[in-house]
Every structure is written in structure tokens, then in C-alpha cells.
């Protein structure tokens, strides 16, 4: 195991978080809030440790998929831990477990909260809370690849471990250029949304924080009622941009540099089809509630967009809708957005390939001698990809059941326990009943919150990077390597 490279990259992650944490300091300076001092202090400590870890560049810079997963998992844990400290030491979230839960929820773009009164937070805390969504949306390691030359030629293993979806490829020959293109697209679309929100009468602070939550498909807002009190114009802008950020970012590259035809990839078509059908069904159910076609359509589209993209905003209390509407929203929680987007969930591409694989099996039963391949995006799907999707789904189900059991120990109703796990593992935010859009997760005990935090991280990182960290072989390999470097193994052999 390349421990020196793991140490080196983690050091760079801490340095990047140091720089990013300076932005809430600027906000504190503008609003004359003393909380900015604590953010500056933690940023300085993070930067100092990061510099110490990156003084020596490793001679061996090769990163295999194993190291890529470990680096990714540890990076997100460290980022969340450091990012939670200001919430705690400022006293704005006096319980450290709650502060960590809120930060993990932010970086993983989940949006599940323990706060009963969001509006009581300082501007500094609100900005940092929403900004964690934007950081986590595209991924800090993708940013690292974009700005820092890592070398070794195996950086795609980091990108594979952090990027959502069944497969990751290069847009251009160099990994660094691919990462840069993704972040430029991400930044530009975010900027466009900020402008549209400003045109809707929002302040710059409001526009930035809500755009961060939308771009990262996170769901942290600055109002206790999420999006309920905002104007129809603002709600429609948020709906449109949530859907845009739920699209595979490769499609935007094709739109810019190739053709509009390539933008409408097969996954994008199915994604838009699911959104359209779901919105239409819910609209027909809720039109009697709102007594207005425009209002019913707006809330239907908003809630479908916010759930399928796993953003987690709420324009209305959908927990009061008809059970069939809530069933559709729960299904959308699991489907999620497109691969290569900032959204969570299982991903549309996996669902499509899985359905096609089932169709292939049916065809083989009816016509035993038929030779039929599963095709996606106009190309045959390799057996390795189908296998990886099957393994992912099995692992997902096992983790979901295990988490569901652990959460249910507290004794709350089945809907609350089920949607708590669904909301965190799929990075949604709100669930139903006690974790519905007007409620939060503060009532859970610390041990349950740690289970849900693990689910958030596992869901954001496609399960395996987080699970791999705790694999016995990896732990043994890590400490064995450490002992060998210190000469413990040789001394043991000599003594024998």
C-alpha cells in the first residue's frame, strides 16, 4: 500500500479546506460577526498540518484503485471532522455529534439536518453550511486533480472512487484537463443560477447560499420553511436548475464541443422521461388540494425535481399528500439522478441497464438459443459493468437492511426508520413522518446519528470507498506496511 501517497494527498485536502474556510471569514468580516475568528483559527491549523504532510513528495506516485478508495474515504471523513469544529466551538451547534452530523450532511450533499431553528445561525455559519454542499457536489478530490499536478498517471482511480455512477471516463486525454472542464462547467452553471436569483429580487447572500444548495443538490436552506416562503419565480428557477445539475456533466461537454444530439444521451432521455411522468401523475393528484393549475404544477415539478436529484428542498409539506404521491417520491429517492451529476441515489443509468438485463433474461427463457447483448448509449454493455452493477445493488441492499435494523432499535415507526435510511443513504435530506419536510433528525440518539452519517458518506461515495476502509484486509495491510517501514517485522523474524 502506498501510504506516503495517501499521506501526501490528505495533506493537500487539508490545505484546500484551509483555503475554502477563508470564505466564511470574509462573510463574517462583511457582517461584522465574531464567529469568523474561529473559522480563521481552524483554517490556520488545517493549513499548517496540511503543509507538514506535503513537505516531502513521495517518490512512488502511483495510485491503484485500492489506494484511490482509501484516499477518497479518509478525505471525506477528515473534511467533515475539520469542517464541523467551527460549528461546535462557536456554540452555534453546542453538541459535537450534531455539529459533525450537520457537516457530513453538508459535504455529502444530503441536506438532513438536526437544527430546529436555522434562522438563528449567523451569516457566517449559514454560508459555510451551504458552501459545504457546493464543495461536496463535484467533489474536493476532483478539484484537487484540476489544480494540482499529482503525477503517476493513475489519477483516474481517485476520480472513479469519488465520482457518482457506474463508470468514469476521461473527456480529454489528460485527467487534469477533464477535472478542470468539469469544474468550469459546474462554476458557470452555478453563476448563471446566482444571476437569475438576483433578478428575482434576492440579495447576493441569499442567491449564493441557495445556489450552493441547488448546485450541489444538497438542500440546506437559510429559512426554517425551506422554499415555502419564496416566490413562484424563485421556486421555478430552483426547479429548473436542480434538474440541470441532475444531468450527467459529460452531456454538457458534448453540448459545448460536439452537438446537441449527443447532449440527449440515453440516460438523459430516461431521466427527463421519469421526471415528466412523475410530475404529471402527482399533478393530477394534488390539483384538488391547491385549487390552481399553476400552483399544483409548480409544487409537483418542484418536489419531483428536488427528490430525484436528491436535493431535499421543500416548497410544500408533501408529507400531507396522497399516499400514491408519497410512494412515487420514495421511488424517486432510490432512482436518483444521472451518473456523473451532483445528484445521489442509485442512478438512472444503473436502473436502465438493470431493466434491460432483466429483459435479456426473459428473452433467453423464451428463445434459449438467442444471442442478445444489453446495449446502453448505443453500445454493448461489457459484462464487467453489468457485474459491477449487480454487486453494487446487492451491497446497497445489504447496507440498507443493516442500517434499517440499527436505526429501528430506537423504536420509532417503520415509515420514519425506513425513510431515515433512504434519505441518508441516497443523500436526499428529508424523509416522511418524524423526518418529514417540516421535521429534522435531532431526536435520534448519537449512535444512530453515526449510523446515518456512515450512510451519507457511503451513499455519496458509491458505497465501496467507505466500506473498504473498514475491511480487515485493508486494516491489516495498512498496519503491516507501517510495521515493516519501522523494522518491526524484521526484528520479529530475527528474534525467532
Short mmCIF file of C-alpha atoms in Angstrom, two decimals:
data_model
loop_
_atom_site.label_atom_id
_atom_site.label_comp_id
_atom_site.label_asym_id
_atom_site.label_seq_id
_atom_site.Cartn_x
_atom_site.Cartn_y
_atom_site.Cartn_z
CA UNK A 1 0.00 0.00 0.00
CA UNK A 2 1.34 3.43 -0.98
CA UNK A 3 0.99 5.07 2.44
CA UNK A 4 3.22 8.01 1.55
CA UNK A 5 0.94 8.96 -1.35
CA UNK A 6 -2.12 8.64 0.89
CA UNK A 7 -0.45 10.97 3.41
CA UNK A 8 0.56 13.41 0.67
CA UNK A 9 -2.92 13.72 -0.85
CA UNK A 10 -4.63 14.00 2.54
CA UNK A 11 -2.27 16.86 3.27
CA UNK A 12 -3.35 18.62 0.08
CA UNK A 13 -7.00 18.07 1.03
CA UNK A 14 -6.39 19.81 4.36
CA UNK A 15 -4.67 22.70 2.59
CA UNK A 16 -7.60 23.07 0.21
CA UNK A 17 -10.07 23.06 3.10
CA UNK A 18 -7.97 25.76 4.75
CA UNK A 19 -8.38 27.98 1.68
CA UNK A 20 -12.09 27.22 1.34
CA UNK A 21 -12.70 28.03 5.00
CA UNK A 22 -11.41 31.56 4.43
CA UNK A 23 -14.60 32.42 2.50
CA UNK A 24 -16.87 32.34 5.58
CA UNK A 25 -14.24 34.56 7.23
CA UNK A 26 -14.90 37.14 4.51
CA UNK A 27 -18.63 36.84 5.17
CA UNK A 28 -18.02 37.33 8.91
CA UNK A 29 -15.95 40.41 8.16
CA UNK A 30 -18.72 41.89 5.99
CA UNK A 31 -21.47 41.24 8.55
CA UNK A 32 -19.14 42.07 11.49
CA UNK A 33 -19.65 38.69 13.18
CA UNK A 34 -17.11 37.42 15.70
CA UNK A 35 -17.59 33.80 14.57
CA UNK A 36 -15.20 34.47 11.70
CA UNK A 37 -12.23 34.37 14.11
CA UNK A 38 -12.89 30.69 14.90
CA UNK A 39 -13.15 29.79 11.23
CA UNK A 40 -9.84 31.57 10.63
CA UNK A 41 -8.25 29.70 13.54
CA UNK A 42 -9.38 26.27 12.31
CA UNK A 43 -8.37 27.17 8.75
CA UNK A 44 -4.88 28.06 10.00
CA UNK A 45 -4.49 24.80 11.93
CA UNK A 46 -5.75 22.76 8.95
CA UNK A 47 -3.39 24.58 6.60
CA UNK A 48 -0.41 24.10 8.91
CA UNK A 49 -0.99 20.35 9.28
CA UNK A 50 -1.56 20.11 5.53
CA UNK A 51 1.75 21.83 4.81
CA UNK A 52 3.61 19.49 7.16
CA UNK A 53 2.09 16.46 5.43
CA UNK A 54 3.04 17.70 1.94
CA UNK A 55 6.61 18.87 2.58
CA UNK A 56 8.02 15.67 1.13
CA UNK A 57 6.58 14.47 -2.18
CA UNK A 58 6.56 10.65 -2.44
CA UNK A 59 8.93 9.03 -4.89
CA UNK A 60 6.30 6.46 -5.82
CA UNK A 61 3.23 8.43 -7.03
CA UNK A 62 1.27 5.51 -8.48
CA UNK A 63 -2.24 5.16 -7.08
CA UNK A 64 -4.13 1.92 -7.61
CA UNK A 65 -7.89 1.64 -7.17
CA UNK A 66 -7.39 0.39 -3.61
CA UNK A 67 -5.42 3.48 -2.63
CA UNK A 68 -7.88 5.65 -4.56
CA UNK A 69 -10.78 4.34 -2.47
CA UNK A 70 -8.89 4.73 0.81
CA UNK A 71 -7.79 8.27 -0.06
CA UNK A 72 -11.34 9.21 -1.00
CA UNK A 73 -12.95 7.74 2.12
CA UNK A 74 -10.40 9.25 4.51
CA UNK A 75 -10.50 12.62 2.73
CA UNK A 76 -14.24 12.97 3.23
CA UNK A 77 -14.02 11.91 6.88
CA UNK A 78 -11.22 14.40 7.58
CA UNK A 79 -13.00 17.21 5.70
CA UNK A 80 -16.18 16.61 7.67
CA UNK A 81 -14.37 16.48 11.00
CA UNK A 82 -12.44 19.71 10.39
CA UNK A 83 -15.50 21.43 8.89
CA UNK A 84 -17.61 20.63 11.95
CA UNK A 85 -15.26 22.17 14.53
CA UNK A 86 -16.27 25.83 13.88
CA UNK A 87 -19.96 24.96 14.39
CA UNK A 88 -19.04 23.43 17.75
CA UNK A 89 -16.53 25.93 19.17
CA UNK A 90 -18.69 28.92 18.24
CA UNK A 91 -21.54 27.36 20.22
CA UNK A 92 -23.96 27.59 17.29
CA UNK A 93 -24.28 23.78 17.41
CA UNK A 94 -23.28 23.02 21.03
CA UNK A 95 -23.26 19.22 20.64
CA UNK A 96 -20.24 17.94 18.68
CA UNK A 97 -22.06 14.86 17.31
CA UNK A 98 -24.78 17.17 15.98
CA UNK A 99 -22.15 19.51 14.52
CA UNK A 100 -20.49 16.55 12.79
CA UNK A 101 -23.85 15.24 11.55
CA UNK A 102 -24.68 18.65 10.04
CA UNK A 103 -21.27 18.90 8.36
CA UNK A 104 -21.30 15.35 6.98
CA UNK A 105 -24.79 16.07 5.67
CA UNK A 106 -23.43 19.22 4.05
CA UNK A 107 -20.36 17.77 2.34
CA UNK A 108 -22.23 14.67 1.15
CA UNK A 109 -24.97 16.97 -0.23
CA UNK A 110 -27.57 15.10 1.80
CA UNK A 111 -29.32 18.01 3.49
CA UNK A 112 -30.60 16.09 6.52
CA UNK A 113 -30.45 18.45 9.48
CA UNK A 114 -30.54 18.42 13.27
CA UNK A 115 -31.32 22.15 13.53
CA UNK A 116 -34.68 23.27 14.87
CA UNK A 117 -34.11 26.93 14.04
CA UNK A 118 -31.91 27.52 11.01
CA UNK A 119 -32.57 31.26 11.03
CA UNK A 120 -30.88 31.56 14.45
CA UNK A 121 -27.48 30.82 12.87
CA UNK A 122 -25.07 33.61 11.99
CA UNK A 123 -24.49 34.60 8.37
CA UNK A 124 -21.05 33.02 8.70
CA UNK A 125 -22.43 29.64 9.73
CA UNK A 126 -25.21 29.75 7.13
CA UNK A 127 -22.69 30.49 4.40
CA UNK A 128 -20.30 27.69 5.45
CA UNK A 129 -23.20 25.27 5.89
CA UNK A 130 -24.43 25.89 2.33
CA UNK A 131 -20.93 26.15 0.87
CA UNK A 132 -20.16 22.60 2.04
CA UNK A 133 -22.84 21.49 -0.43
CA UNK A 134 -21.09 23.21 -3.32
CA UNK A 135 -17.71 21.74 -2.31
CA UNK A 136 -19.12 18.23 -2.00
CA UNK A 137 -21.27 18.44 -5.11
CA UNK A 138 -18.48 17.96 -7.62
CA UNK A 139 -16.01 16.59 -5.09
CA UNK A 140 -12.93 18.09 -3.48
CA UNK A 141 -10.64 15.44 -4.99
CA UNK A 142 -11.85 16.29 -8.49
CA UNK A 143 -10.91 19.88 -7.66
CA UNK A 144 -7.55 18.65 -6.37
CA UNK A 145 -6.89 16.85 -9.65
CA UNK A 146 -7.84 20.02 -11.55
CA UNK A 147 -5.44 22.39 -9.80
CA UNK A 148 -2.53 20.27 -8.51
CA UNK A 149 -0.30 18.12 -10.75
CA UNK A 150 -0.30 14.77 -8.94
CA UNK A 151 1.73 12.71 -11.43
CA UNK A 152 1.81 8.93 -11.61
CA UNK A 153 -0.68 8.58 -14.45
CA UNK A 154 -3.21 6.78 -12.27
CA UNK A 155 -5.30 9.69 -11.02
CA UNK A 156 -8.40 8.27 -12.66
CA UNK A 157 -8.55 5.81 -9.75
CA UNK A 158 -9.22 8.74 -7.41
CA UNK A 159 -11.87 10.09 -9.75
CA UNK A 160 -13.50 6.67 -10.03
CA UNK A 161 -13.71 6.44 -6.25
CA UNK A 162 -15.26 9.90 -5.80
CA UNK A 163 -17.44 10.41 -8.87
CA UNK A 164 -21.02 9.10 -8.76
CA UNK A 165 -22.04 6.48 -11.30
CA UNK A 166 -21.20 3.02 -12.62
CA UNK A 167 -18.28 4.16 -14.80
CA UNK A 168 -15.94 7.13 -15.13
CA UNK A 169 -14.00 8.08 -18.21
CA UNK A 170 -11.86 10.92 -19.47
CA UNK A 171 -13.41 13.73 -21.51
CA UNK A 172 -9.98 14.57 -22.86
CA UNK A 173 -6.72 12.57 -22.80
CA UNK A 174 -5.36 14.23 -19.62
CA UNK A 175 -7.14 13.57 -16.32
CA UNK A 176 -6.20 17.04 -15.07
CA UNK A 177 -7.90 18.65 -18.08
CA UNK A 178 -11.03 16.51 -17.63
CA UNK A 179 -11.31 17.56 -13.99
CA UNK A 180 -10.80 21.21 -14.93
CA UNK A 181 -13.53 21.04 -17.60
CA UNK A 182 -15.99 19.56 -15.11
CA UNK A 183 -15.32 22.28 -12.55
CA UNK A 184 -15.56 25.08 -15.13
CA UNK A 185 -18.98 23.77 -16.24
CA UNK A 186 -20.02 23.45 -12.59
CA UNK A 187 -18.92 27.00 -11.78
CA UNK A 188 -20.52 28.54 -14.86
CA UNK A 189 -23.96 26.94 -14.29
CA UNK A 190 -23.82 27.98 -10.62
CA UNK A 191 -23.01 31.57 -11.64
CA UNK A 192 -25.93 31.62 -14.09
CA UNK A 193 -28.29 30.50 -11.33
CA UNK A 194 -26.98 33.20 -8.98
CA UNK A 195 -27.75 35.81 -11.66
CA UNK A 196 -31.30 34.51 -12.18
CA UNK A 197 -31.94 34.55 -8.43
CA UNK A 198 -30.63 38.11 -8.19
CA UNK A 199 -33.08 39.07 -10.94
CA UNK A 200 -35.81 37.61 -8.73
CA UNK A 201 -35.11 40.16 -6.02
CA UNK A 202 -32.82 38.12 -3.79
CA UNK A 203 -29.78 39.56 -2.05
CA UNK A 204 -26.33 38.33 -3.07
CA UNK A 205 -26.05 36.34 0.17
CA UNK A 206 -29.39 34.62 -0.42
CA UNK A 207 -28.57 33.95 -4.07
CA UNK A 208 -25.20 32.41 -3.25
CA UNK A 209 -26.38 30.18 -0.41
CA UNK A 210 -29.40 28.86 -2.31
CA UNK A 211 -27.33 28.34 -5.46
CA UNK A 212 -24.78 26.36 -3.45
CA UNK A 213 -27.58 24.13 -2.16
CA UNK A 214 -29.05 23.70 -5.64
CA UNK A 215 -25.77 23.18 -7.49
CA UNK A 216 -24.58 20.56 -5.03
CA UNK A 217 -28.13 19.12 -4.95
CA UNK A 218 -27.83 19.36 -1.18
CA UNK A 219 -30.89 21.10 0.22
CA UNK A 220 -29.60 23.26 3.07
CA UNK A 221 -31.58 26.49 3.07
CA UNK A 222 -31.41 29.66 5.14
CA UNK A 223 -35.11 29.68 6.08
CA UNK A 224 -36.88 27.40 8.54
CA UNK A 225 -39.57 26.60 5.95
CA UNK A 226 -37.03 25.77 3.20
CA UNK A 227 -38.59 27.14 -0.04
CA UNK A 228 -42.19 27.62 1.10
CA UNK A 229 -41.95 31.39 1.62
CA UNK A 230 -40.17 32.12 -1.66
CA UNK A 231 -41.97 33.48 -4.71
CA UNK A 232 -43.18 31.23 -7.54
CA UNK A 233 -40.44 32.70 -9.75
CA UNK A 234 -37.71 31.64 -7.29
CA UNK A 235 -39.25 28.18 -6.94
CA UNK A 236 -39.35 27.69 -10.72
CA UNK A 237 -35.72 28.83 -11.08
CA UNK A 238 -34.69 26.37 -8.38
CA UNK A 239 -36.69 23.60 -10.06
CA UNK A 240 -35.02 24.16 -13.43
CA UNK A 241 -31.50 24.31 -12.01
CA UNK A 242 -31.99 21.29 -9.76
CA UNK A 243 -32.90 19.31 -12.89
CA UNK A 244 -29.91 20.76 -14.76
CA UNK A 245 -27.49 19.74 -12.01
CA UNK A 246 -29.02 16.26 -12.02
CA UNK A 247 -27.83 15.71 -15.61
CA UNK A 248 -24.55 13.95 -16.40
CA UNK A 249 -21.92 16.69 -16.77
CA UNK A 250 -20.42 14.83 -19.73
CA UNK A 251 -23.61 15.79 -21.59
CA UNK A 252 -22.77 19.48 -21.14
CA UNK A 253 -19.32 18.85 -22.56
CA UNK A 254 -20.91 17.19 -25.60
CA UNK A 255 -23.31 20.13 -25.96
CA UNK A 256 -20.46 22.66 -25.89
CA UNK A 257 -17.91 20.87 -28.04
CA UNK A 258 -19.85 18.40 -30.17
CA UNK A 259 -23.59 18.59 -30.89
CA UNK A 260 -26.97 18.98 -29.23
CA UNK A 261 -27.83 15.45 -30.39
CA UNK A 262 -25.07 14.00 -28.23
CA UNK A 263 -26.33 16.04 -25.28
CA UNK A 264 -29.51 13.97 -25.23
CA UNK A 265 -27.74 10.79 -24.19
CA UNK A 266 -29.88 7.74 -23.49
CA UNK A 267 -29.54 8.31 -19.75
CA UNK A 268 -30.61 11.96 -20.06
CA UNK A 269 -33.69 10.93 -22.09
CA UNK A 270 -34.78 8.39 -19.47
CA UNK A 271 -34.06 10.90 -16.70
CA UNK A 272 -36.29 13.54 -18.31
CA UNK A 273 -38.95 10.91 -19.07
CA UNK A 274 -39.07 9.83 -15.42
CA UNK A 275 -39.31 13.47 -14.31
CA UNK A 276 -42.12 14.20 -16.78
CA UNK A 277 -44.22 11.14 -15.98
CA UNK A 278 -43.79 11.54 -12.20
CA UNK A 279 -44.71 15.23 -12.33
CA UNK A 280 -47.82 14.51 -14.40
CA UNK A 281 -49.08 11.77 -12.04
CA UNK A 282 -48.52 13.86 -8.90
CA UNK A 283 -50.06 16.93 -10.58
CA UNK A 284 -53.29 15.01 -11.24
CA UNK A 285 -53.47 14.03 -7.57
CA UNK A 286 -52.67 17.41 -5.97
CA UNK A 287 -54.64 19.74 -8.25
CA UNK A 288 -57.63 19.28 -5.94
CA UNK A 289 -55.53 20.34 -2.95
CA UNK A 290 -54.22 23.63 -4.36
CA UNK A 291 -57.29 24.52 -6.49
CA UNK A 292 -54.97 26.09 -9.07
CA UNK A 293 -53.34 24.51 -12.11
CA UNK A 294 -50.27 26.79 -11.90
CA UNK A 295 -49.73 26.16 -8.16
CA UNK A 296 -50.29 22.41 -8.44
CA UNK A 297 -47.88 22.15 -11.39
CA UNK A 298 -45.24 24.23 -9.61
CA UNK A 299 -45.29 22.16 -6.42
CA UNK A 300 -45.43 18.87 -8.38
CA UNK A 301 -42.46 19.80 -10.56
CA UNK A 302 -40.50 21.23 -7.63
CA UNK A 303 -40.91 18.17 -5.41
CA UNK A 304 -40.15 15.72 -8.23
CA UNK A 305 -37.04 17.72 -9.12
CA UNK A 306 -35.85 18.05 -5.54
CA UNK A 307 -36.32 14.33 -4.79
CA UNK A 308 -34.98 12.72 -7.98
CA UNK A 309 -31.91 14.98 -7.89
CA UNK A 310 -31.65 14.21 -4.14
CA UNK A 311 -31.56 17.93 -3.32
CA UNK A 312 -34.06 17.89 -0.48
CA UNK A 313 -35.65 21.34 -0.63
CA UNK A 314 -39.38 21.60 0.05
CA UNK A 315 -41.89 24.06 -1.42
CA UNK A 316 -44.79 22.46 0.46
CA UNK A 317 -45.41 19.80 3.11
CA UNK A 318 -45.56 16.80 0.77
CA UNK A 319 -45.97 14.51 3.79
CA UNK A 320 -49.65 15.54 3.68
CA UNK A 321 -50.09 14.44 0.06
CA UNK A 322 -51.94 11.29 -1.01
CA UNK A 323 -50.09 8.04 -0.28
CA UNK A 324 -49.65 7.34 -4.01
CA UNK A 325 -47.78 10.66 -4.40
CA UNK A 326 -45.53 9.86 -1.45
CA UNK A 327 -44.91 6.40 -2.92
CA UNK A 328 -43.71 7.97 -6.18
CA UNK A 329 -41.40 10.31 -4.27
CA UNK A 330 -39.93 7.39 -2.30
CA UNK A 331 -39.28 5.50 -5.56
CA UNK A 332 -37.57 8.62 -6.96
CA UNK A 333 -35.37 8.68 -3.84
CA UNK A 334 -33.93 5.34 -4.85
CA UNK A 335 -33.65 6.06 -8.60
CA UNK A 336 -31.74 9.31 -8.13
CA UNK A 337 -30.18 11.48 -10.80
CA UNK A 338 -27.81 10.72 -13.68
CA UNK A 339 -24.34 9.26 -13.25
CA UNK A 340 -21.68 11.95 -13.39
CA UNK A 341 -24.00 14.58 -11.90
CA UNK A 342 -24.04 16.08 -8.42
CA UNK A 343 -27.12 14.01 -7.52
CA UNK A 344 -27.29 10.88 -5.37
CA UNK A 345 -29.38 7.72 -5.43
CA UNK A 346 -28.73 4.51 -7.35
CA UNK A 347 -28.53 6.50 -10.63
CA UNK A 348 -30.69 6.34 -13.75
CA UNK A 349 -28.02 4.56 -15.81
CA UNK A 350 -27.85 1.65 -13.35
CA UNK A 351 -31.64 1.34 -13.30
CA UNK A 352 -31.84 1.35 -17.12
CA UNK A 353 -29.08 -1.26 -17.51
CA UNK A 354 -30.67 -3.40 -14.81
CA UNK A 355 -34.10 -3.30 -16.52
CA UNK A 356 -32.50 -4.15 -19.87
CA UNK A 357 -30.64 -7.06 -18.25
CA UNK A 358 -33.94 -8.40 -16.93
CA UNK A 359 -35.39 -8.11 -20.44
CA UNK A 360 -32.43 -10.04 -21.78
CA UNK A 361 -33.03 -12.84 -19.26
CA UNK A 362 -36.70 -13.07 -20.25
CA UNK A 363 -35.67 -13.29 -23.91
CA UNK A 364 -33.23 -16.13 -23.14
CA UNK A 365 -36.02 -18.08 -21.41
CA UNK A 366 -38.34 -17.66 -24.39
CA UNK A 367 -35.64 -18.20 -27.04
CA UNK A 368 -32.84 -20.30 -25.44
CA UNK A 369 -30.55 -20.04 -28.47
CA UNK A 370 -30.83 -16.29 -28.85
CA UNK A 371 -27.63 -14.25 -28.56
CA UNK A 372 -28.57 -10.85 -27.24
CA UNK A 373 -26.41 -8.18 -25.65
CA UNK A 374 -27.50 -5.40 -23.37
CA UNK A 375 -26.94 -2.06 -25.10
CA UNK A 376 -26.68 1.36 -23.48
CA UNK A 377 -25.90 4.68 -25.17
CA UNK A 378 -25.84 2.78 -28.48
CA UNK A 379 -23.02 0.46 -27.41
CA UNK A 380 -22.96 -3.07 -25.97
CA UNK A 381 -22.52 -3.06 -22.20
CA UNK A 382 -19.49 -5.06 -21.13
CA UNK A 383 -20.09 -7.98 -18.80
CA UNK A 384 -17.79 -6.36 -16.23
CA UNK A 385 -20.07 -3.31 -15.98
CA UNK A 386 -23.20 -5.46 -15.60
CA UNK A 387 -21.41 -7.49 -12.92
CA UNK A 388 -20.33 -4.35 -11.07
CA UNK A 389 -23.90 -3.00 -11.13
CA UNK A 390 -25.23 -6.29 -9.73
CA UNK A 391 -22.59 -6.26 -6.98
CA UNK A 392 -23.37 -2.60 -6.22
CA UNK A 393 -27.11 -3.31 -5.87
CA UNK A 394 -26.55 -6.35 -3.65
CA UNK A 395 -24.17 -4.35 -1.45
CA UNK A 396 -26.65 -1.47 -1.40
CA UNK A 397 -29.48 -3.76 -0.25
CA UNK A 398 -27.34 -5.39 2.46
CA UNK A 399 -26.19 -2.00 3.78
CA UNK A 400 -29.75 -0.65 3.67
CA UNK A 401 -31.12 -3.62 5.63
CA UNK A 402 -28.31 -3.45 8.21
CA UNK A 403 -28.80 0.31 8.67
CA UNK A 404 -32.56 -0.12 8.85
CA UNK A 405 -32.17 -2.67 11.64
CA UNK A 406 -29.79 -0.46 13.64
CA UNK A 407 -32.00 2.61 13.26
CA UNK A 408 -35.16 0.69 14.13
CA UNK A 409 -33.69 -0.27 17.53
CA UNK A 410 -34.76 3.16 18.80
CA UNK A 411 -38.36 2.02 18.35
CA UNK A 412 -39.80 4.67 16.07
CA UNK A 413 -42.43 3.82 13.45
CA UNK A 414 -41.48 1.87 10.33
CA UNK A 415 -42.01 4.80 7.94
CA UNK A 416 -39.69 7.03 9.97
CA UNK A 417 -36.96 4.39 10.21
CA UNK A 418 -37.25 3.35 6.56
CA UNK A 419 -37.20 6.87 5.12
CA UNK A 420 -34.43 7.95 7.52
CA UNK A 421 -32.12 5.38 5.96
CA UNK A 422 -33.45 6.05 2.44
CA UNK A 423 -32.96 9.80 2.88
CA UNK A 424 -29.38 9.49 4.13
CA UNK A 425 -28.10 6.58 2.03
CA UNK A 426 -29.48 8.22 -1.11
CA UNK A 427 -28.36 11.70 0.03
CA UNK A 428 -31.91 13.09 -0.15
CA UNK A 429 -32.36 15.04 3.08
CA UNK A 430 -35.96 14.83 4.29
CA UNK A 431 -37.98 11.65 4.64
CA UNK A 432 -41.50 11.07 5.91
CA UNK A 433 -43.28 11.17 9.31
CA UNK A 434 -40.81 12.23 12.05
CA UNK A 435 -38.12 13.09 9.46
CA UNK A 436 -40.54 14.75 7.04
CA UNK A 437 -40.01 18.11 5.31
CA UNK A 438 -41.13 20.08 8.39
CA UNK A 439 -39.11 17.96 10.86
CA UNK A 440 -35.45 17.02 11.39
CA UNK A 441 -33.13 14.29 12.73
CA UNK A 442 -32.32 15.86 16.12
CA UNK A 443 -34.39 13.32 18.10
CA UNK A 444 -32.11 10.38 17.26
CA UNK A 445 -29.51 9.16 19.76
CA UNK A 446 -25.78 9.73 18.98
CA UNK A 447 -25.15 6.09 17.99
CA UNK A 448 -27.99 6.23 15.46
CA UNK A 449 -26.67 9.50 14.09
CA UNK A 450 -23.29 7.83 13.49
CA UNK A 451 -25.05 5.06 11.55
CA UNK A 452 -26.83 7.68 9.42
CA UNK A 453 -23.57 9.63 8.96
CA UNK A 454 -21.90 6.49 7.66
CA UNK A 455 -24.84 6.02 5.28
CA UNK A 456 -24.46 9.58 4.00
CA UNK A 457 -20.75 9.10 3.29
CA UNK A 458 -21.27 5.64 1.78
CA UNK A 459 -24.11 6.89 -0.42
CA UNK A 460 -22.10 9.86 -1.70
CA UNK A 461 -19.02 7.74 -2.41
CA UNK A 462 -20.80 4.85 -4.12
CA UNK A 463 -20.52 2.55 -1.06
CA UNK A 464 -17.19 0.82 -1.64
CA UNK A 465 -14.65 3.52 -0.62
CA UNK A 466 -16.25 3.76 2.83
CA UNK A 467 -16.72 0.00 3.22
CA UNK A 468 -13.16 -0.66 2.05
CA UNK A 469 -11.68 1.48 4.85
CA UNK A 470 -13.11 -0.94 7.42
CA UNK A 471 -12.22 -4.11 5.52
CA UNK A 472 -9.99 -6.36 7.70
CA UNK A 473 -7.52 -6.96 4.87
CA UNK A 474 -7.04 -3.23 4.29
CA UNK A 475 -6.57 -2.55 8.01
CA UNK A 476 -4.08 -5.42 8.25
CA UNK A 477 -2.25 -4.28 5.11
CA UNK A 478 -2.07 -0.71 6.39
CA UNK A 479 -0.55 -1.62 9.75
CA UNK A 480 1.68 -4.35 8.28
CA UNK A 481 3.16 -1.80 5.88
CA UNK A 482 3.62 0.59 8.77
CA UNK A 483 5.41 -2.04 10.88
CA UNK A 484 7.66 -3.08 8.01
CA UNK A 485 8.77 0.51 7.49
CA UNK A 486 9.65 0.77 11.19
CA UNK A 487 11.57 -2.53 11.12
CA UNK A 488 9.18 -4.33 13.47
CA UNK A 489 8.71 -7.28 11.11
CA UNK A 490 12.45 -7.82 10.63
CA UNK A 491 13.08 -7.63 14.37
CA UNK A 492 10.34 -10.21 14.92
CA UNK A 493 11.92 -12.59 12.40
CA UNK A 494 15.37 -12.11 13.97
CA UNK A 495 14.04 -12.91 17.43
CA UNK A 496 12.54 -16.11 16.10
#
